[in-house]
Amino acid sequence: MSEFNLLIDGKMVPGDQTMAVLNPATEEIVAQCPRASKNQLDTAVAAAKAAFPAWAATPIEERRRLVGKMADVIEANTNELARLLTSEQGKPLADATGEVMGMAAFFRYLSSLDLPMKVIEDSGDRRVEAHRRPLGVIGAIIPWNYPLLILSFKLPSALLAGNTLVVKPAPTTPLATLKFAELVKDVLPKGVLNVITDANDLGDFMTKHPDIRKISFTGSTATGQKVMASAAATLKRITLELGGNDASIVLDDVDPKKVAPGIFEGAFQNSGQVCLAIKRLYVHESVYDEICNELVAIAKNTVVDDGSKQGTKLGPLQNKMQYEKVKGFLEDARKNGNIIAGGSAMDRPGYFIEPTLVRDIKEGSKLVDEEQFGPVLPIIKFSDNDDVIRRANATNYGLGASVWSSDVARAHKVASQIEAGTVWINKHLDMAPHIPFGGAKQSGIGTEFAEEGLAEFTQLQIINEART
Ligand code: NAD
């Protein structure tokens, strides 16, 4: 048996095929990984379906205990999971460690939640109760930017609610997920959790599958549209967390030195490969030059290197396709703006791109209008608050946004007019398991995290009893 295996029906099994997983910092093979066949997907779904009745009937206290136990297992194996994550995803080891700890925190928090029955009416006429029932088999589809953290947005909620699961990580980042599956396999009854992998060829079968009741999907808007279309045939429940083109608006009253580090972090964390990263920075003309200069100073001091080396702040792009895509954005930046930091792919093995800042650029350029999902930030000048709100909203996306100001009341007024699921004030990228998260417009459907996210893994059932 190889080092990595699929988890199907409580057993670690080889894939019917294999595929190589590369380290994006070196382009060398990290490991040969199992690749599931359509047959193995069907076996995993059948195992999850068979495990469902007993798991759904397990008291929620016990399900909570097991979700908590999974948090213990994650914590006890933080270093191994983090090292694996860095080797396949590319992010610095400190960030990978933070991701694993964040994953454990999500499991821990979910293990404290409940799904109590609510009495809607208890009168002489009737007693009406609202129950939250599990849905059945859930299909969880995960992207490559935060393989473990995004798994933790779905898995503990789905299990706590009494569902069983088939998880599919992205083809370029399956290893940490398979290791996690191996570590927790004995915590759960067989078949409750199944993890398969693919080469971008099984997602569609999952969304069409007659025995999967819900798809919880995180990925691009283009794939999300396919998921929605394909799920229509079986009227599956769907939660879609999709792409974004987050605007960050810097008002005229900020202290540039104070806000620049938070803006830089919000744009460049994980080398810009964050659904909620700042992707368009709008700066008032009165502070435009100063903000640009502060950001340039930070960019020049940012160490870009192999994530396994100590001191690395930004790693490579995760895969070749994304690397080529971001190089296209650099070309656009050269044509339509002035590059004031970075601007090139690095001349070394791996998918490295310098953190790039582009000023004097406007809407109508690809870098402003599309989601770059990489370390290239357009900085756009504005002079009027109403005008910048209109420009920030002139997109089909609506995931996140931020407003920076020394006057919080002014910032709130702007924030309330932005069409986005989350708007931060004087920060960007602050998330926690008890704060609901979801996208507006084409950035998604539904909510994850917190009690609202948990409820999306259930069917509301009303029991209405006659009293006369
Ligand atoms: P992607 O859409 O290409 O892939 C995501 C997942 O979908 C992968 O597991 C992939 O194998 C699978 N998939 C591919 N084709 C499918 C199909 N036809 N049906 C079902 N599944 C299919 O996205 P990506 O390139 O891996 O991730 C980057 C994108 O994800 C960005 O647009 C980013 O903004 C978005 N994202 C969103 C969030 C969020 O929470 N909103 C979080 C992270 C990433």
PDB file of C-alpha atoms in Angstrom, residues 177 268 309:
ATOM      1  CA  THR A 177      -6.793  15.675   3.221  1.00  0.00           C
ATOM      2  CA  PHE A 268      -1.250  39.280  -0.441  1.00  0.00           C
ATOM      3  CA  LYS A 309      12.261  27.800   4.458  1.00  0.00           C
TER       4      LYS A 309
END
